[in-house]
CSV table of C-alpha atoms and ligand atoms in Angstrom, one decimal:
chain,number,residue,atom,x,y,z
A,1132,MET,CA,-128.6,44.7,-131.1
A,1133,SER,CA,-125.3,46.3,-132.3
A,1134,ARG,CA,-122.4,46.2,-129.9
A,1135,ILE,CA,-120.0,48.9,-129.1
A,1136,VAL,CA,-116.4,47.7,-129.9
A,1137,TYR,CA,-113.0,49.3,-129.5
A,1138,VAL,CA,-110.6,49.8,-132.4
A,1139,ASN,CA,-107.3,51.8,-132.0
A,1140,GLY,CA,-108.5,54.3,-129.4
A,1141,GLU,CA,-112.1,54.6,-130.6
A,1142,TYR,CA,-115.4,53.2,-129.3
A,1143,LEU,CA,-117.6,52.5,-132.3
A,1144,PRO,CA,-120.8,50.6,-133.2
A,1145,GLU,CA,-119.5,47.2,-134.6
A,1146,GLU,CA,-120.7,48.1,-138.2
A,1147,GLU,CA,-118.5,51.1,-138.3
A,1148,ALA,CA,-115.3,49.5,-136.9
A,1149,LYS,CA,-112.7,48.9,-139.7
A,1150,VAL,CA,-109.2,47.5,-140.0
A,1151,SER,CA,-106.9,47.9,-143.0
A,1152,ILE,CA,-106.7,45.0,-145.6
A,1153,PHE,CA,-102.9,45.4,-145.1
A,1154,ASP,CA,-103.1,44.6,-141.4
A,1155,ARG,CA,-100.6,41.8,-140.8
A,1156,GLY,CA,-103.1,40.1,-138.5
A,1157,PHE,CA,-105.3,39.7,-141.6
A,1158,LEU,CA,-102.5,38.8,-144.1
A,1159,PHE,CA,-100.1,36.7,-141.9
A,1160,ALA,CA,-102.1,35.9,-138.7
A,1161,ASP,CA,-99.4,38.1,-137.2
A,1162,GLY,CA,-101.1,38.9,-134.0
A,1163,VAL,CA,-101.9,37.7,-130.5
A,1164,TYR,CA,-105.1,37.6,-128.5
A,1165,GLU,CA,-106.7,37.0,-125.1
A,1166,VAL,CA,-110.2,36.1,-124.0
A,1167,THR,CA,-111.1,37.2,-120.5
A,1168,SER,CA,-114.3,36.0,-118.9
A,1169,VAL,CA,-116.8,38.3,-117.3
A,1170,LEU,CA,-119.0,37.2,-114.4
A,1171,ASP,CA,-121.5,39.4,-112.7
A,1172,GLY,CA,-120.3,42.3,-114.9
A,1173,ARG,CA,-116.7,42.0,-113.7
A,1174,LEU,CA,-113.5,40.6,-115.1
A,1175,VAL,CA,-112.1,37.2,-114.0
A,1176,ASP,CA,-108.3,37.0,-113.5
A,1177,PHE,CA,-107.5,40.1,-115.6
A,1178,GLU,CA,-104.0,40.1,-114.2
A,1179,GLY,CA,-103.3,36.5,-115.4
A,1180,HIS,CA,-104.5,37.4,-118.9
A,1181,THR,CA,-102.3,40.5,-119.1
A,1182,HIS,CA,-99.2,38.6,-118.0
A,1183,ARG,CA,-99.7,36.1,-120.7
A,1184,LEU,CA,-100.5,38.8,-123.2
A,1185,GLU,CA,-97.2,40.5,-122.3
A,1186,ARG,CA,-95.4,37.2,-122.8
A,1187,SER,CA,-97.0,36.5,-126.1
A,1188,LEU,CA,-96.0,39.9,-127.4
A,1189,ARG,CA,-92.5,39.6,-126.1
A,1190,GLU,CA,-92.1,36.2,-127.8
A,1191,LEU,CA,-93.0,37.7,-131.2
A,1192,ASP,CA,-90.9,40.9,-130.7
A,1193,MET,CA,-94.0,43.1,-130.6
A,1194,THR,CA,-94.3,46.1,-128.5
A,1195,ASN,CA,-97.4,46.6,-126.3
A,1196,PRO,CA,-99.0,49.7,-127.6
A,1197,MET,CA,-101.0,50.2,-124.4
A,1198,HIS,CA,-100.3,50.4,-120.7
A,1199,MET,CA,-102.0,47.6,-118.8
A,1200,GLY,CA,-104.0,50.2,-116.8
A,1201,ASP,CA,-105.4,51.7,-120.0
A,1202,LEU,CA,-106.3,48.2,-121.3
A,1203,LEU,CA,-108.1,47.5,-118.1
A,1204,GLU,CA,-110.1,50.7,-118.5
A,1205,VAL,CA,-111.1,49.7,-122.1
A,1206,HIS,CA,-112.2,46.3,-120.8
A,1207,ARG,CA,-114.3,48.0,-118.1
A,1208,GLU,CA,-115.7,50.6,-120.5
A,1209,LEU,CA,-116.8,47.9,-123.0
A,1210,ILE,CA,-118.5,46.0,-120.1
A,1211,LYS,CA,-120.4,49.2,-119.2
A,1212,ARG,CA,-121.3,50.3,-122.7
A,1213,ASN,CA,-122.6,46.9,-123.7
A,1214,ASP,CA,-124.1,46.1,-120.3
A,1215,LEU,CA,-122.3,42.8,-120.2
A,1216,GLN,CA,-123.2,40.7,-117.3
A,1217,GLU,CA,-121.7,37.3,-118.3
A,1218,GLY,CA,-119.5,36.4,-121.3
A,1219,GLY,CA,-116.1,37.2,-122.6
A,1220,ILE,CA,-114.0,40.1,-123.8
A,1221,TYR,CA,-111.9,39.4,-126.9
A,1222,LEU,CA,-108.7,41.4,-127.2
A,1223,GLN,CA,-106.5,41.2,-130.3
A,1224,ILE,CA,-103.2,43.0,-130.9
A,1225,SER,CA,-101.7,42.6,-134.3
A,1226,ARG,CA,-98.3,43.8,-135.5
A,1227,GLY,CA,-99.9,46.6,-137.6
A,1228,VAL,CA,-100.3,47.7,-141.2
A,1229,ALA,CA,-97.6,47.3,-143.8
A,1230,ASP,CA,-97.5,46.4,-147.5
A,1231,ARG,CA,-97.5,42.6,-147.9
A,1232,ASP,CA,-94.0,41.4,-147.2
A,1233,PHE,CA,-92.8,38.5,-145.1
A,1234,VAL,CA,-90.1,40.8,-143.7
A,1235,TYR,CA,-91.8,43.6,-141.7
A,1236,PRO,CA,-90.5,47.1,-141.2
A,1237,ALA,CA,-89.5,48.3,-137.8
A,1238,GLY,CA,-91.7,50.6,-135.9
A,1239,LEU,CA,-95.1,49.5,-137.0
A,1240,LYS,CA,-98.0,50.7,-134.9
A,1241,PRO,CA,-99.9,47.7,-133.6
A,1242,THR,CA,-103.6,47.4,-134.2
A,1243,VAL,CA,-105.7,47.0,-131.1
A,1244,VAL,CA,-109.3,45.5,-131.3
A,1245,LEU,CA,-111.6,44.6,-128.4
A,1246,PHE,CA,-115.2,43.4,-128.4
A,1247,THR,CA,-117.6,41.7,-126.0
A,1248,THR,CA,-119.5,38.5,-126.4
A,1249,ALA,CA,-122.5,37.7,-124.2
A,1250,MET,CA,-122.4,34.0,-123.1
A,1251,ASN,CA,-123.9,31.8,-120.5
A,1252,LEU,CA,-120.8,30.7,-118.6
A,1253,SER,CA,-121.9,29.9,-115.1
A,1254,ASP,CA,-125.0,27.9,-116.0
A,1255,SER,CA,-124.1,26.4,-119.4
A,1256,PRO,CA,-126.1,23.3,-120.5
A,1257,LYS,CA,-122.9,21.4,-121.4
A,1258,ALA,CA,-121.6,21.6,-117.9
A,1259,LYS,CA,-124.6,19.5,-116.9
A,1260,THR,CA,-124.5,16.9,-119.6
A,1261,GLY,CA,-120.7,16.9,-120.2
A,1262,LEU,CA,-118.9,16.9,-123.6
A,1263,ARG,CA,-118.4,14.2,-126.1
A,1264,ILE,CA,-115.0,14.4,-127.8
A,1265,ILE,CA,-113.0,12.8,-130.6
A,1266,ALA,CA,-109.2,12.6,-130.9
A,1267,ILE,CA,-107.4,14.2,-133.9
A,1268,ASP,CA,-103.8,14.7,-134.9
A,1269,ASP,CA,-102.3,17.9,-133.6
A,1270,LEU,CA,-101.2,19.6,-136.8
A,1271,ARG,CA,-100.5,23.0,-135.3
A,1272,TRP,CA,-97.2,24.8,-135.3
A,1273,GLY,CA,-94.6,24.3,-132.6
A,1274,ARG,CA,-95.1,27.4,-130.5
A,1275,ARG,CA,-98.6,26.8,-129.0
A,1276,ASP,CA,-97.5,28.5,-125.8
A,1277,ILE,CA,-97.9,31.8,-127.7
A,1278,LYS,CA,-101.5,32.8,-128.0
A,1279,THR,CA,-101.5,33.8,-131.7
A,1280,VAL,CA,-104.5,34.3,-133.9
A,1281,GLN,CA,-103.6,31.6,-136.3
A,1282,LEU,CA,-106.5,29.4,-135.3
A,1283,LEU,CA,-107.2,27.6,-138.6
A,1284,TYR,CA,-106.4,24.1,-137.4
A,1285,PRO,CA,-108.3,24.4,-134.1
A,1286,SER,CA,-111.2,25.7,-136.2
A,1287,MET,CA,-110.9,22.6,-138.6
A,1288,GLY,CA,-110.7,20.4,-135.5
A,1289,LYS,CA,-114.0,21.8,-134.2
A,1290,MET,CA,-115.5,21.2,-137.7
A,1291,MET,CA,-114.3,17.6,-137.6
A,1292,ALA,CA,-115.9,17.2,-134.2
A,1293,LYS,CA,-119.1,18.7,-135.5
A,1294,ALA,CA,-119.1,16.4,-138.6
A,1295,ALA,CA,-118.6,13.4,-136.2
A,1296,GLY,CA,-121.7,14.5,-134.2
A,1297,VAL,CA,-119.7,15.4,-131.0
A,1298,ASP,CA,-118.8,18.5,-129.1
A,1299,ASP,CA,-115.0,18.9,-129.5
A,1300,ALA,CA,-111.7,17.3,-130.2
A,1301,TRP,CA,-108.5,16.6,-128.2
A,1302,MET,CA,-105.3,16.7,-130.2
A,1303,LEU,CA,-102.6,14.1,-130.3
A,1304,GLU,CA,-98.9,14.4,-130.8
A,1305,ASP,CA,-96.6,11.3,-130.7
A,1306,GLY,CA,-99.5,9.4,-129.2
A,1307,PHE,CA,-100.1,11.8,-126.3
A,1308,VAL,CA,-102.8,14.3,-125.8
A,1309,THR,CA,-101.6,17.9,-126.1
A,1310,GLU,CA,-104.8,19.8,-125.4
A,1311,GLY,CA,-108.3,20.5,-126.7
A,1312,THR,CA,-108.9,22.7,-129.7
A,1313,SER,CA,-109.6,25.7,-127.4
A,1314,ASN,CA,-109.1,24.4,-123.9
A,1315,ASN,CA,-106.7,22.4,-121.7
A,1316,ALA,CA,-107.4,18.7,-121.2
A,1317,TYR,CA,-107.5,16.6,-118.0
A,1318,ILE,CA,-108.2,13.1,-116.9
A,1319,VAL,CA,-108.9,11.8,-113.4
A,1320,THR,CA,-107.5,8.4,-112.5
A,1321,HIS,CA,-109.5,5.7,-110.6
A,1322,ASP,CA,-107.6,6.6,-107.5
A,1323,GLY,CA,-108.6,10.3,-107.9
A,1324,ARG,CA,-105.4,11.8,-109.3
A,1325,ILE,CA,-105.8,14.7,-111.7
A,1326,VAL,CA,-103.6,14.4,-114.7
A,1327,THR,CA,-102.9,17.1,-117.3
A,1328,ARG,CA,-100.0,17.7,-119.6
A,1329,GLN,CA,-97.1,19.7,-118.3
A,1330,LEU,CA,-96.4,23.2,-119.7
A,1331,GLY,CA,-94.1,23.6,-122.6
A,1332,HIS,CA,-94.1,24.9,-126.2
A,1333,GLU,CA,-96.7,22.1,-127.0
A,1334,ILE,CA,-99.7,23.7,-125.2
A,1335,LEU,CA,-101.1,27.0,-124.1
A,1336,SER,CA,-100.5,27.9,-120.5
A,1337,GLY,CA,-104.2,28.3,-119.6
A,1338,ILE,CA,-105.1,31.0,-117.1
A,1339,THR,CA,-108.0,28.8,-116.0
A,1340,ARG,CA,-105.6,25.8,-115.8
A,1341,ASN,CA,-103.4,27.7,-113.5
A,1342,ALA,CA,-106.2,28.6,-111.1
A,1343,VAL,CA,-107.9,25.2,-111.2
A,1344,LEU,CA,-104.6,23.4,-110.4
A,1345,ARG,CA,-104.0,25.7,-107.5
A,1346,PHE,CA,-107.5,25.2,-106.2
A,1347,ALA,CA,-107.2,21.4,-106.6
A,1348,ARG,CA,-103.9,21.3,-104.6
A,1349,GLU,CA,-105.5,23.6,-101.9
A,1350,ALA,CA,-108.3,21.1,-101.7
A,1351,GLN,CA,-105.7,18.3,-101.0
A,1352,MET,CA,-106.3,16.7,-104.5
A,1353,VAL,CA,-103.2,15.1,-106.1
A,1354,VAL,CA,-102.2,16.7,-109.4
A,1355,GLU,CA,-99.8,15.1,-111.9
A,1356,GLU,CA,-98.5,17.2,-114.7
A,1357,ARG,CA,-97.5,14.7,-117.4
A,1358,PRO,CA,-98.6,13.5,-120.8
A,1359,PHE,CA,-101.3,10.9,-121.2
A,1360,THR,CA,-102.6,8.8,-124.1
A,1361,VAL,CA,-106.1,8.5,-125.5
A,1362,ASP,CA,-106.2,4.9,-124.3
A,1363,GLU,CA,-105.4,6.1,-120.7
A,1364,ALA,CA,-108.1,8.7,-121.1
A,1365,ARG,CA,-110.6,6.2,-122.3
A,1366,GLY,CA,-109.9,4.0,-119.3
A,1367,SER,CA,-109.9,6.9,-116.8
A,1368,ALA,CA,-112.6,7.6,-114.2
A,1369,GLU,CA,-113.5,11.0,-115.5
A,1370,ALA,CA,-112.2,13.8,-117.7
A,1371,PHE,CA,-112.7,17.5,-118.2
A,1372,VAL,CA,-111.5,20.6,-119.9
A,1373,THR,CA,-110.8,24.2,-118.8
A,1374,SER,CA,-110.8,27.6,-120.5
A,1375,ALA,CA,-112.0,31.1,-119.9
A,1376,THR,CA,-115.2,30.3,-121.8
A,1377,THR,CA,-115.9,26.8,-120.4
A,1378,PHE,CA,-114.5,27.2,-116.8
A,1379,VAL,CA,-114.3,23.5,-115.8
A,1380,THR,CA,-116.5,21.4,-118.1
A,1381,PRO,CA,-116.8,17.6,-117.7
A,1382,VAL,CA,-116.0,15.3,-120.6
A,1383,VAL,CA,-118.2,12.1,-120.6
A,1384,GLU,CA,-117.2,10.4,-123.9
A,1385,ILE,CA,-113.8,10.0,-125.6
A,1386,GLU,CA,-113.6,8.5,-129.1
A,1387,GLY,CA,-116.8,6.6,-128.6
A,1388,THR,CA,-115.9,5.3,-125.1
A,1389,VAL,CA,-118.3,6.4,-122.4
A,1390,LEU,CA,-116.5,7.3,-119.1
A,1391,GLY,CA,-118.1,5.8,-116.0
A,1392,ASP,CA,-121.9,6.1,-116.1
A,1393,GLY,CA,-121.8,8.7,-118.8
A,1394,LYS,CA,-122.5,11.6,-116.4
A,1395,PRO,CA,-120.2,14.3,-115.3
A,1396,GLY,CA,-117.9,13.0,-112.6
A,1397,PRO,CA,-117.6,14.2,-109.0
A,1398,VAL,CA,-114.1,15.6,-109.3
A,1399,ALA,CA,-114.9,17.7,-112.4
A,1400,ARG,CA,-118.2,18.9,-110.8
A,1401,ARG,CA,-116.5,19.8,-107.5
A,1402,LEU,CA,-113.7,21.7,-109.3
A,1403,ARG,CA,-116.2,23.6,-111.4
A,1404,GLU,CA,-118.1,24.6,-108.2
A,1405,ILE,CA,-114.8,25.7,-106.5
A,1406,TYR,CA,-113.7,27.6,-109.6
A,1407,ILE,CA,-116.9,29.6,-110.0
A,1408,GLU,CA,-117.1,30.3,-106.2
A,1409,GLU,CA,-113.5,31.5,-106.1
A,1410,ALA,CA,-113.8,33.5,-109.3
A,1411,ARG,CA,-116.9,35.3,-107.8
A,1412,LYS,CA,-115.0,36.0,-104.6
A,1413,SER,CA,-112.0,37.5,-106.5
A,1414,LEU,CA,-114.0,39.7,-108.8
A,1415,ALA,CA,-112.1,42.8,-107.6
A,1416,VAL,CA,-111.5,44.4,-111.0
B,1305,LIG,N1,-109.0,29.5,-125.8
B,1305,LIG,N2,-105.6,25.9,-125.0
B,1305,LIG,C1,-106.0,26.5,-126.1
B,1305,LIG,C2,-105.5,26.0,-127.4
B,1305,LIG,C3,-106.9,27.6,-126.1
B,1305,LIG,O1,-107.2,28.2,-127.2
B,1305,LIG,C4,-107.3,28.0,-124.8
B,1305,LIG,C5,-108.3,29.2,-124.7
B,1305,LIG,C6,-106.9,27.3,-123.6
B,1305,LIG,C7,-107.4,27.7,-122.3
B,1305,LIG,O2,-106.8,28.9,-121.9
B,1305,LIG,P1,-107.5,29.9,-120.8
B,1305,LIG,O3,-107.8,29.1,-119.6
B,1305,LIG,O4,-106.5,31.0,-120.5
B,1305,LIG,O5,-108.8,30.4,-121.5
B,1305,LIG,C8,-106.0,26.3,-123.8
B,1305,LIG,C9,-109.9,30.7,-125.8
B,1305,LIG,C10,-110.9,30.7,-124.7
B,1305,LIG,C11,-110.4,31.0,-127.2
B,1305,LIG,O6,-109.6,30.8,-128.1
B,1305,LIG,O7,-111.6,31.4,-127.3
């Protein structure tokens, strides 16, 4: 069934939605995006996503063409028009349309695109079995804190994982894990401490990460924000990833090493439960 999508002020069937071949998002990956999850037909942490969107735009000297209230309305309208109960809303803002030149003119009108994707988030099969991952070099650019649409390397990473017969890849820089191809990465030490890389230009500041770390601390769990190696990860008690589309999903195998008994660990399972419960409670918008 065809979706209704949003392009520059219009709601259209997906087949009719068009963007110029001169759009800088297409020619230079000159654009930013957000993926906000939808549970029970409502948005999860919309405010967090809009704050990060504003920051991404600011870092690239782009102007936000829409008020956040209007953006919220578009999100809600797409949920309604597509009868979306569970899944995600993809939002992309690119710098706009200009003849191909590295140097862009001032005053471009940004291109705004949104669409919905129905997904099983709360009861996903991978949450029950856990993910198997490999480690690959992190060959992305140096400003991964900006959520840009230049996702070629993460896409290559997922293809490498697929070719290796596993689910995903964690990326390594100077021997330390940065993050997953499209998620933040965590390990749990044998004495129950949750370890995840500290924020910086090297990783994306995940909206789910922010919530999960808050819930973990509220539940009296110890959180350490510091880099860790693949060897430390392989020797850890458990591991997991977080993102808007995976919530908290356990990792059960890293580079061929099975963690514990090969089943999702108790800390990851508990955090997943807490996250979904809290997300459901806070579905105000
Ligand atoms: N990806 N790190 C990277 C590199 C990501 O691409 C993502 C999200 C995250 C987690 O961020 P959040 O918790 O705000 O979703 C971390 C989205 C889901 C995507 O590209 O589809």
